[in-house]
């Protein structure tokens, strides 16, 4: 007890260690630091107490409280840390640019393969397809080995190897075959979906696995749509119309698939359930407690699914619309009306859906897709119907720009309207209900049904 009365027990923390010190009542804090090997230089290091205030090095043990905590802070270490973070941010930005360039190259390869005439690349086309497939596998391995915490960047980077896989499938199939273009698209979608499934099974990160799983479902479903259209004898415009028309309900349905937790997290089945579903059915277990790390991980995985699904669906809509535009020149009024209806519904859905999310990426990716679709429609319609339609479309865009310029000022000042919000909800719900049935009309499904009923 005498020893405790003659000394003060204090704790010292630095960047490399933590020490418990017994300081004599007549000893100073500076002497204790010198004995421990710390040379405190003014302007280079500073000693802080528990409250974050600078401690006096001349304070004796009698002036200190028993159990006091002091931290030795290197003032130049923050500059080094900031410099390291800046270098890491530059490296990460360069990597992101490389992934974007890889994705653009994949899209250009697929576009060149689909837009050129069959056999234009000669016998080197299958060899090029194999090389692109090897590139897709290598880039997928590189993506899977990354262990970043930014789900947004990872979800976007994953689309690059999937795009290469799609381009490889397009290049490998000889398009001189009957319906070779459609078969190449189906093969490309299958290869991209299989690669995404392999990534889902192999990556260990929860967010990476969630992104890859969402891409797998979307790509394989799209491959199924094009495969069924190929078996039914529908052309590329019909398959593209159905694919683009399915984007609107898929965007609405996507948020309902995000939170993936066991059934016992929702309802305490063991408490409320009186009968089993089947004789040997198991009652879902209810967790004893819910921890914040587990909730945070579920939220991150759900955000990764939402990001990947939204970006991929927006990309599918923007790529499919140009192939569906030839239906506007069809003489069938049902095909023409269905094409106009599903294009209008798709534009409304892509513009209004981002109102529900605060994320900048999720807000502007669908709207960028809508702007690109509007340009595609303008160019396609002007090519099919003449310059007069192009002038009308340009006038409409000018009017829309004037209205947007007039509205953006009060909206930027915080103005809001419940009436306009309700009107937007009604338009969005109507677009979801109309898009896919109208796309079926655009694909001339009525003629197919008439043929089935007549046979």
Coordinates of C-alpha atoms in Angstrom, one line a residue, residues 10-11 13 18 29 98 127 157 164-166 188 204 211 228 233 283 290-292 310 356 376 380-381 397 410 431 437:
X10 CA -0.4 6.0 -15.8
X11 CA -0.7 4.6 -19.3
X13 CA 0.2 5.0 -25.9
X18 CA 1.2 0.7 -25.1
X29 CA 6.1 13.1 -17.1
X98 CA -8.5 0.4 -66.9
X127 CA -9.3 -17.4 -83.3
X157 CA -15.5 -3.5 -62.6
X164 CA -15.5 -9.8 -72.9
X165 CA -17.2 -13.2 -72.4
X166 CA -20.2 -11.9 -74.3
X188 CA -22.5 -14.7 -75.7
X204 CA -15.1 -15.2 -50.9
X211 CA -22.8 -8.7 -57.4
X228 CA -36.8 -19.0 -76.8
X233 CA -38.5 -18.4 -85.1
X283 CA -39.3 -25.0 -38.4
X290 CA -29.1 -9.6 -34.1
X291 CA -25.6 -8.0 -34.1
X292 CA -24.7 -4.7 -35.9
X310 CA -29.6 -1.5 -61.9
X356 CA -36.4 6.6 -54.9
X376 CA -31.2 6.1 -80.6
X380 CA -33.6 5.5 -86.0
X381 CA -36.9 7.2 -86.6
X397 CA -36.1 18.1 -77.2
X410 CA -37.3 26.2 -57.9
X431 CA -45.2 2.2 -67.2
X437 CA -47.3 -6.5 -72.7

